[in-house]
C-alpha cells in the first residue's frame, strides 16, 4: 500500500478523536500536537507501508519550554528545529510495557 494511502486511511480514523481532544495534525511532522501553557504535547505517527498493509507506531512526546531553553544548547539538534524539539519522546508500546504496540 502506498504511503499516502496509509496516511489518508489512518487520518480518517484518528482525526476526529485527536481534534476532539484539542490536537491539530501537522503533516510535515506527521504528528498531532496540542499547545499547552508550558510548551506542547504531541503524538507522532510513524507509518511503514507494505504491499497490502501498513504498520503504524505512535510515539508520545512532550515539550517543556523551560527545559528546552536550558538543554537544547547541549544537544546535537539543529538550531532551526528548536521550536519543535521535545523534552521527552517515547513509543506508546514502551509506555505500555510492550516491545511494540
N, CA, C and O atoms as CSV, one atom per row, in Angstrom:
chain,resi,resn,atom,element,x,y,z
A,1,UNK,N,N,0.849,-1.172,0.000
A,1,UNK,CA,C,0.000,0.000,0.000
A,1,UNK,C,C,0.898,1.240,0.000
A,1,UNK,O,O,1.885,1.282,0.735
A,2,UNK,N,N,0.579,2.221,-0.791
A,2,UNK,CA,C,1.372,3.447,-0.862
A,2,UNK,C,C,1.240,4.259,0.425
A,2,UNK,O,O,0.203,4.247,1.088
A,3,UNK,N,N,2.315,4.958,0.753
A,3,UNK,CA,C,2.353,5.732,1.996
A,3,UNK,C,C,1.193,6.725,2.073
A,3,UNK,O,O,0.545,6.830,3.114
A,4,UNK,N,N,0.924,7.448,0.997
A,4,UNK,CA,C,-0.155,8.441,1.026
A,4,UNK,C,C,-1.508,7.789,1.311
A,4,UNK,O,O,-2.343,8.379,1.997
A,5,UNK,N,N,-1.733,6.589,0.795
A,5,UNK,CA,C,-2.978,5.870,1.086
A,5,UNK,C,C,-3.042,5.482,2.558
A,5,UNK,O,O,-4.100,5.552,3.183
A,6,UNK,N,N,-1.905,5.076,3.103
A,6,UNK,CA,C,-1.845,4.734,4.533
A,6,UNK,C,C,-2.175,5.957,5.387
A,6,UNK,O,O,-2.952,5.867,6.337
A,7,UNK,N,N,-1.581,7.095,5.041
A,7,UNK,CA,C,-1.818,8.324,5.805
A,7,UNK,C,C,-3.288,8.713,5.730
A,7,UNK,O,O,-3.892,9.043,6.751
A,8,UNK,N,N,-3.866,8.679,4.542
A,8,UNK,CA,C,-5.272,9.054,4.369
A,8,UNK,C,C,-6.180,8.124,5.179
A,8,UNK,O,O,-7.093,8.589,5.861
A,9,UNK,N,N,-5.935,6.819,5.105
A,9,UNK,CA,C,-6.734,5.844,5.859
A,9,UNK,C,C,-6.592,6.065,7.361
A,9,UNK,O,O,-7.588,6.059,8.085
A,10,UNK,N,N,-5.381,6.257,7.826
A,10,UNK,CA,C,-5.132,6.479,9.248
A,10,UNK,C,C,-5.846,7.739,9.736
A,10,UNK,O,O,-6.474,7.732,10.795
A,11,UNK,N,N,-5.746,8.813,8.964
A,11,UNK,CA,C,-6.361,10.078,9.380
A,11,UNK,C,C,-7.871,9.982,9.421
A,11,UNK,O,O,-8.494,10.663,10.236
A,12,UNK,N,N,-8.489,9.164,8.576
A,12,UNK,CA,C,-9.947,9.015,8.640
A,12,UNK,C,C,-10.374,8.400,9.967
A,12,UNK,O,O,-11.507,8.590,10.409
A,13,UNK,N,N,-9.463,7.663,10.601
A,13,UNK,CA,C,-9.775,7.019,11.877
A,13,UNK,C,C,-9.338,7.833,13.087
A,13,UNK,O,O,-9.959,7.743,14.146
A,14,UNK,N,N,-8.283,8.625,12.949
A,14,UNK,CA,C,-7.719,9.314,14.112
A,14,UNK,C,C,-8.073,10.796,14.230
A,14,UNK,O,O,-8.142,11.317,15.344
A,15,UNK,N,N,-8.297,11.483,13.121
A,15,UNK,CA,C,-8.511,12.933,13.163
A,15,UNK,C,C,-9.625,13.339,14.120
A,15,UNK,O,O,-9.440,14.235,14.944
A,16,UNK,N,N,-10.754,12.701,14.018
A,16,UNK,CA,C,-11.901,13.097,14.847
A,16,UNK,C,C,-11.566,12.976,16.335
A,16,UNK,O,O,-11.890,13.868,17.119
A,17,UNK,N,N,-10.917,11.872,16.725
A,17,UNK,CA,C,-10.569,11.689,18.132
A,17,UNK,C,C,-9.606,12.774,18.596
A,17,UNK,O,O,-9.863,13.445,19.595
A,18,UNK,N,N,-8.495,12.951,17.873
A,18,UNK,CA,C,-7.491,13.913,18.309
A,18,UNK,C,C,-8.027,15.344,18.278
A,18,UNK,O,O,-7.721,16.133,19.172
A,19,UNK,N,N,-8.815,15.688,17.272
A,19,UNK,CA,C,-9.389,17.034,17.221
A,19,UNK,C,C,-10.328,17.273,18.391
A,19,UNK,O,O,-10.373,18.379,18.929
A,20,UNK,N,N,-11.083,16.246,18.796
A,20,UNK,CA,C,-11.987,16.412,19.947
A,20,UNK,C,C,-11.206,16.619,21.246
A,20,UNK,O,O,-11.738,17.154,22.218
A,21,UNK,N,N,-9.951,16.194,21.256
A,21,UNK,CA,C,-9.095,16.372,22.433
A,21,UNK,C,C,-8.237,17.632,22.340
A,21,UNK,O,O,-7.416,17.894,23.220
A,22,UNK,N,N,-8.429,18.416,21.267
A,22,UNK,CA,C,-7.713,19.681,21.129
A,22,UNK,C,C,-6.409,19.607,20.354
A,22,UNK,O,O,-5.632,20.561,20.373
A,23,UNK,N,N,-6.151,18.501,19.673
A,23,UNK,CA,C,-4.918,18.335,18.902
A,23,UNK,C,C,-5.139,18.744,17.458
A,23,UNK,O,O,-6.240,18.607,16.925
A,24,UNK,N,N,-4.084,19.246,16.826
A,24,UNK,CA,C,-4.089,19.621,15.416
A,24,UNK,C,C,-3.070,18.746,14.701
A,24,UNK,O,O,-1.980,18.508,15.220
A,25,UNK,N,N,-3.420,18.266,13.509
A,25,UNK,CA,C,-2.480,17.444,12.743
A,25,UNK,C,C,-1.504,18.347,12.001
A,25,UNK,O,O,-1.914,19.290,11.324
A,26,UNK,N,N,-0.216,18.056,12.128
A,26,UNK,CA,C,0.836,18.790,11.426
A,26,UNK,C,C,1.453,17.822,10.419
A,26,UNK,O,O,2.288,16.998,10.792
A,27,UNK,N,N,1.053,17.910,9.137
A,27,UNK,CA,C,1.513,16.937,8.137
A,27,UNK,C,C,3.034,16.852,7.987
A,27,UNK,O,O,3.573,15.754,7.857
A,28,UNK,N,N,3.730,17.984,8.004
A,28,UNK,CA,C,5.184,17.983,7.821
A,28,UNK,C,C,5.899,17.211,8.922
A,28,UNK,O,O,6.990,16.683,8.706
A,29,UNK,N,N,5.290,17.145,10.096
A,29,UNK,CA,C,5.898,16.447,11.235
A,29,UNK,C,C,5.238,15.095,11.488
A,29,UNK,O,O,5.701,14.319,12.324
A,30,UNK,N,N,4.160,14.819,10.766
A,30,UNK,CA,C,3.380,13.597,10.966
A,30,UNK,C,C,3.026,13.440,12.437
A,30,UNK,O,O,3.254,12.392,13.041
A,31,UNK,N,N,2.465,14.500,12.998
A,31,UNK,CA,C,2.111,14.446,14.409
A,31,UNK,C,C,0.843,15.248,14.695
A,31,UNK,O,O,0.494,16.206,14.005
A,32,UNK,N,N,0.184,14.799,15.748
A,32,UNK,CA,C,-0.935,15.540,16.323
A,32,UNK,C,C,-0.354,16.311,17.486
A,32,UNK,O,O,0.279,15.728,18.365
A,33,UNK,N,N,-0.564,17.627,17.501
A,33,UNK,CA,C,0.061,18.472,18.521
A,33,UNK,C,C,-0.993,19.326,19.212
A,33,UNK,O,O,-1.940,19.807,18.590
A,34,UNK,N,N,-0.800,19.501,20.517
A,34,UNK,CA,C,-1.669,20.357,21.328
A,34,UNK,C,C,-0.785,21.333,22.091
A,34,UNK,O,O,0.072,20.929,22.876
A,35,UNK,N,N,-1.003,22.623,21.851
A,35,UNK,CA,C,-0.247,23.645,22.579
A,35,UNK,C,C,-0.720,23.691,24.022
A,35,UNK,O,O,-1.913,23.584,24.308
A,36,UNK,N,N,0.229,23.850,24.916
A,36,UNK,CA,C,-0.034,23.918,26.344
A,36,UNK,C,C,0.664,25.162,26.892
A,36,UNK,O,O,1.554,25.697,26.232
A,37,UNK,N,N,0.287,25.632,28.075
A,37,UNK,CA,C,0.954,26.809,28.650
A,37,UNK,C,C,2.462,26.613,28.831
A,37,UNK,O,O,3.212,27.590,28.808
A,38,UNK,N,N,2.912,25.389,29.008
A,38,UNK,CA,C,4.332,25.100,29.252
A,38,UNK,C,C,5.092,24.727,27.984
A,38,UNK,O,O,6.317,24.618,28.025
A,39,UNK,N,N,4.402,24.528,26.852
A,39,UNK,CA,C,5.026,24.072,25.615
A,39,UNK,C,C,3.999,23.359,24.755
A,39,UNK,O,O,3.066,23.986,24.253
A,40,UNK,N,N,4.163,22.044,24.580
A,40,UNK,CA,C,3.160,21.272,23.859
A,40,UNK,C,C,3.269,19.788,24.193
A,40,UNK,O,O,4.283,19.317,24.708
A,41,UNK,N,N,2.199,19.070,23.885
A,41,UNK,CA,C,2.205,17.613,23.909
A,41,UNK,C,C,1.894,17.162,22.494
A,41,UNK,O,O,1.248,17.885,21.736
A,42,UNK,N,N,2.353,15.965,22.132
A,42,UNK,CA,C,2.103,15.502,20.775
A,42,UNK,C,C,2.110,13.980,20.705
A,42,UNK,O,O,2.608,13.288,21.593
A,43,UNK,N,N,1.541,13.498,19.621
A,43,UNK,CA,C,1.596,12.086,19.258
A,43,UNK,C,C,2.157,12.022,17.854
A,43,UNK,O,O,1.563,12.557,16.917
A,44,UNK,N,N,3.297,11.372,17.704
A,44,UNK,CA,C,3.999,11.281,16.430
A,44,UNK,C,C,3.605,9.970,15.773
A,44,UNK,O,O,3.634,8.913,16.403
A,45,UNK,N,N,3.237,10.049,14.508
A,45,UNK,CA,C,2.790,8.884,13.753
A,45,UNK,C,C,3.932,8.407,12.864
A,45,UNK,O,O,4.466,9.174,12.064
A,46,UNK,N,N,4.301,7.141,13.007
A,46,UNK,CA,C,5.314,6.532,12.158
A,46,UNK,C,C,4.637,5.416,11.368
A,46,UNK,O,O,4.125,4.460,11.952
A,47,UNK,N,N,4.634,5.538,10.038
A,47,UNK,CA,C,3.953,4.571,9.181
A,47,UNK,C,C,4.978,3.846,8.320
A,47,UNK,O,O,5.823,4.473,7.682
A,48,UNK,N,N,4.897,2.519,8.310
A,48,UNK,CA,C,5.722,1.708,7.426
A,48,UNK,C,C,4.788,0.977,6.468
A,48,UNK,O,O,4.075,0.060,6.875
A,49,UNK,N,N,4.786,1.382,5.182
A,49,UNK,CA,C,3.895,0.729,4.224
A,49,UNK,C,C,4.491,-0.585,3.708
A,49,UNK,O,O,5.694,-0.685,3.465
A,50,UNK,N,N,3.641,-1.566,3.550
A,50,UNK,CA,C,3.991,-2.842,2.930
A,50,UNK,C,C,3.063,-3.030,1.736
A,50,UNK,O,O,2.201,-2.189,1.481
A,51,UNK,N,N,3.233,-4.108,1.017
A,51,UNK,CA,C,2.458,-4.322,-0.207
A,51,UNK,C,C,0.955,-4.234,0.014
A,51,UNK,O,O,0.260,-3.553,-0.741
A,52,UNK,N,N,0.445,-4.906,1.029
A,52,UNK,CA,C,-1.002,-4.963,1.259
A,52,UNK,C,C,-1.478,-4.257,2.528
A,52,UNK,O,O,-2.682,-4.178,2.776
A,53,UNK,N,N,-0.559,-3.752,3.318
A,53,UNK,CA,C,-0.951,-3.182,4.608
A,53,UNK,C,C,0.050,-2.117,5.046
A,53,UNK,O,O,1.016,-1.833,4.338
A,54,UNK,N,N,-0.183,-1.543,6.190
A,54,UNK,CA,C,0.721,-0.565,6.793
A,54,UNK,C,C,0.872,-0.898,8.272
A,54,UNK,O,O,-0.084,-1.309,8.931
A,55,UNK,N,N,2.064,-0.716,8.773
A,55,UNK,CA,C,2.313,-0.835,10.210
A,55,UNK,C,C,2.410,0.593,10.749
A,55,UNK,O,O,3.135,1.426,10.204
A,56,UNK,N,N,1.675,0.862,11.820
A,56,UNK,CA,C,1.653,2.204,12.406
A,56,UNK,C,C,2.155,2.121,13.836
A,56,UNK,O,O,1.735,1.261,14.609
A,57,UNK,N,N,3.052,3.020,14.172
A,57,UNK,CA,C,3.534,3.118,15.548
A,57,UNK,C,C,3.345,4.566,16.001
A,57,UNK,O,O,3.637,5.499,15.252
A,58,UNK,N,N,2.859,4.746,17.218
A,58,UNK,CA,C,2.683,6.077,17.781
A,58,UNK,C,C,3.708,6.311,18.881
A,58,UNK,O,O,4.021,5.418,19.668
A,59,UNK,N,N,4.212,7.518,18.913
A,59,UNK,CA,C,5.110,7.954,19.975
A,59,UNK,C,C,4.453,9.133,20.676
A,59,UNK,O,O,3.878,10.004,20.023
A,60,UNK,N,N,4.535,9.166,21.983
A,60,UNK,CA,C,4.039,10.297,22.762
A,60,UNK,C,C,5.221,11.220,23.046
A,60,UNK,O,O,6.309,10.762,23.393
A,61,UNK,N,N,4.997,12.517,22.895
A,61,UNK,CA,C,6.055,13.483,23.136
A,61,UNK,C,C,5.547,14.657,23.953
A,61,UNK,O,O,4.355,14.966,23.954
A,62,UNK,N,N,6.462,15.298,24.639
A,62,UNK,CA,C,6.118,16.493,25.405
A,62,UNK,C,C,7.294,17.466,25.321
A,62,UNK,O,O,8.459,17.071,25.360
A,63,UNK,N,N,6.959,18.719,25.208
A,63,UNK,CA,C,7.982,19.768,25.220
A,63,UNK,C,C,7.714,20.680,26.399
A,63,UNK,O,O,6.604,21.181,26.580
A,64,UNK,N,N,8.749,20.887,27.198
A,64,UNK,CA,C,8.719,21.879,28.281
A,64,UNK,C,C,9.645,22.999,27.838
A,64,UNK,O,O,10.855,22.802,27.724
A,65,UNK,N,N,9.079,24.175,27.587
A,65,UNK,CA,C,9.879,25.297,27.094
A,65,UNK,C,C,11.048,25.618,28.013
A,65,UNK,O,O,12.145,25.913,27.539
A,66,UNK,N,N,10.824,25.565,29.326
A,66,UNK,CA,C,11.908,25.887,30.260
A,66,UNK,C,C,13.032,24.854,30.188
A,66,UNK,O,O,14.206,25.212,30.287
A,67,UNK,N,N,12.692,23.601,30.019
A,67,UNK,CA,C,13.715,22.538,29.889
A,67,UNK,C,C,14.480,22.716,28.583
A,67,UNK,O,O,15.710,22.664,28.570
A,68,UNK,N,N,13.755,22.927,27.479
A,68,UNK,CA,C,14.419,23.091,26.178
A,68,UNK,C,C,15.289,24.336,26.140
A,68,UNK,O,O,16.333,24.348,25.489
A,69,UNK,N,N,14.862,25.388,26.838
A,69,UNK,CA,C,15.659,26.612,26.901
A,69,UNK,C,C,17.033,26.378,27.508
A,69,UNK,O,O,18.001,27.054,27.161
A,70,UNK,N,N,17.108,25.421,28.412
A,70,UNK,CA,C,18.389,25.092,29.049
A,70,UNK,C,C,19.109,23.978,28.303
A,70,UNK,O,O,20.300,24.100,28.017
A,71,UNK,N,N,18.415,22.902,27.985
A,71,UNK,CA,C,19.046,21.681,27.482
A,71,UNK,C,C,19.383,21.685,25.992
A,71,UNK,O,O,20.363,21.058,25.589
A,72,UNK,N,N,18.604,22.370,25.173
A,72,UNK,CA,C,18.780,22.257,23.721
A,72,UNK,C,C,20.188,22.622,23.268
A,72,UNK,O,O,20.717,22.009,22.341
A,73,UNK,N,N,20.793,23.602,23.906
A,73,UNK,CA,C,22.138,24.036,23.514
A,73,UNK,C,C,23.193,22.939,23.683
A,73,UNK,O,O,24.264,23.010,23.081
A,74,UNK,N,N,22.893,21.928,24.499
A,74,UNK,CA,C,23.840,20.845,24.739
A,74,UNK,C,C,23.552,19.603,23.895
A,74,UNK,O,O,24.210,18.576,24.054
A,75,UNK,N,N,22.567,19.697,22.996
A,75,UNK,CA,C,22.232,18.565,22.130
A,75,UNK,C,C,22.825,18.785,20.749
A,75,UNK,O,O,23.378,19.847,20.462
A,76,UNK,N,N,22.709,17.786,19.904
A,76,UNK,CA,C,23.168,17.893,18.526
A,76,UNK,C,C,22.057,18.393,17.608
A,76,UNK,O,O,22.189,18.326,16.386
A,77,UNK,N,N,20.966,18.893,18.181
A,77,UNK,CA,C,19.833,19.364,17.394
A,77,UNK,C,C,20.178,20.579,16.548
A,77,UNK,O,O,20.969,21.431,16.953
A,78,UNK,N,N,19.576,20.648,15.375
A,78,UNK,CA,C,19.766,21.804,14.501
A,78,UNK,C,C,19.030,23.003,15.084
A,78,UNK,O,O,17.905,22.869,15.565
A,79,UNK,N,N,19.655,24.162,15.044
A,79,UNK,CA,C,19.057,25.353,15.658
A,79,UNK,C,C,17.689,25.668,15.053
A,79,UNK,O,O,16.823,26.187,15.758
A,80,UNK,N,N,17.468,25.375,13.783
A,80,UNK,CA,C,16.185,25.625,13.148
A,80,UNK,C,C,15.073,24.721,13.656
A,80,UNK,O,O,13.896,24.988,13.413
A,81,UNK,N,N,15.434,23.658,14.355
A,81,UNK,CA,C,14.455,22.714,14.893
A,81,UNK,C,C,14.070,23.043,16.333
A,81,UNK,O,O,13.218,22.371,16.914
A,82,UNK,N,N,14.685,24.066,16.910
A,82,UNK,CA,C,14.487,24.371,18.331
A,82,UNK,C,C,13.015,24.470,18.728
A,82,UNK,O,O,12.621,23.894,19.742
A,83,UNK,N,N,12.201,25.176,17.965
A,83,UNK,CA,C,10.788,25.374,18.321
A,83,UNK,C,C,9.984,24.070,18.313
A,83,UNK,O,O,8.911,23.996,18.912
A,84,UNK,N,N,10.505,23.043,17.634
A,84,UNK,CA,C,9.815,21.755,17.545
A,84,UNK,C,C,10.477,20.660,18.371
A,84,UNK,O,O,10.013,19.520,18.378
A,85,UNK,N,N,11.554,20.998,19.062
A,85,UNK,CA,C,12.250,19.981,19.852
A,85,UNK,C,C,11.378,19.542,21.028
A,85,UNK,O,O,10.557,20.303,21.540
A,86,UNK,N,N,11.585,18.298,21.433
A,86,UNK,CA,C,10.794,17.736,22.526
A,86,UNK,C,C,11.702,17.362,23.687
A,86,UNK,O,O,12.837,16.928,23.491
A,87,UNK,N,N,11.197,17.533,24.877
A,87,UNK,CA,C,11.952,17.199,26.080
A,87,UNK,C,C,11.910,15.712,26.374
A,87,UNK,O,O,12.831,15.160,26.976
A,88,UNK,N,N,10.834,15.068,25.945
A,88,UNK,CA,C,10.667,13.631,26.192
A,88,UNK,C,C,9.844,13.037,25.064
A,88,UNK,O,O,8.803,13.580,24.695
A,89,UNK,N,N,10.313,11.916,24.514
A,89,UNK,CA,C,9.581,11.183,23.479
A,89,UNK,C,C,9.715,9.703,23.797
A,89,UNK,O,O,10.800,9.218,24.117
A,90,UNK,N,N,8.594,8.991,23.704
A,90,UNK,CA,C,8.612,7.564,23.998
A,90,UNK,C,C,7.516,6.876,23.177
A,90,UNK,O,O,6.431,7.430,22.996
A,91,UNK,N,N,7.803,5.674,22.686
A,91,UNK,CA,C,6.771,4.946,21.948
A,91,UNK,C,C,5.671,4.510,22.910
A,91,UNK,O,O,5.927,4.244,24.085
A,92,UNK,N,N,4.454,4.440,22.401
A,92,UNK,CA,C,3.343,4.007,23.256
A,92,UNK,C,C,3.555,2.574,23.715
A,92,UNK,O,O,3.170,2.221,24.830
A,93,UNK,N,N,4.158,1.746,22.878
A,93,UNK,CA,C,4.467,0.373,23.280
A,93,UNK,C,C,5.337,0.350,24.528
A,93,UNK,O,O,5.067,-0.401,25.466
A,94,UNK,N,N,6.378,1.172,24.539
A,94,UNK,CA,C,7.255,1.264,25.716
A,94,UNK,C,C,6.487,1.718,26.944
A,94,UNK,O,O,6.652,1.171,28.034
A,95,UNK,N,N,5.637,2.738,26.752
A,95,UNK,CA,C,4.851,3.247,27.883
A,95,UNK,C,C,3.900,2.189,28.435
A,95,UNK,O,O,3.589,2.185,29.626
A,96,UNK,N,N,3.440,1.288,27.559
A,96,UNK,CA,C,2.520,0.222,27.981
A,96,UNK,C,C,3.272,-1.042,28.399
A,96,UNK,O,O,2.650,-2.055,28.719
A,97,UNK,N,N,4.611,-0.988,28.397
A,97,UNK,CA,C,5.414,-2.127,28.832
A,97,UNK,C,C,5.493,-3.233,27.795
A,97,UNK,O,O,5.699,-4.395,28.148
A,98,UNK,N,N,5.333,-2.892,26.509
A,98,UNK,CA,C,5.391,-3.881,25.439
A,98,UNK,C,C,6.582,-3.584,24.532
A,98,UNK,O,O,7.089,-2.463,24.505
A,99,UNK,N,N,7.017,-4.594,23.798
A,99,UNK,CA,C,8.123,-4.380,22.854
A,99,UNK,C,C,7.730,-3.382,21.792
A,99,UNK,O,O,8.516,-2.507,21.429
A,100,UNK,N,N,6.534,-3.509,21.304
A,100,UNK,CA,C,5.972,-2.567,20.351
A,100,UNK,C,C,4.458,-2.640,20.476
A,100,UNK,O,O,3.923,-3.615,21.004
A,101,UNK,N,N,3.777,-1.627,20.000
A,101,UNK,CA,C,2.328,-1.586,20.126
A,101,UNK,C,C,1.750,-0.920,18.893
A,101,UNK,O,O,0.532,-0.776,18.783
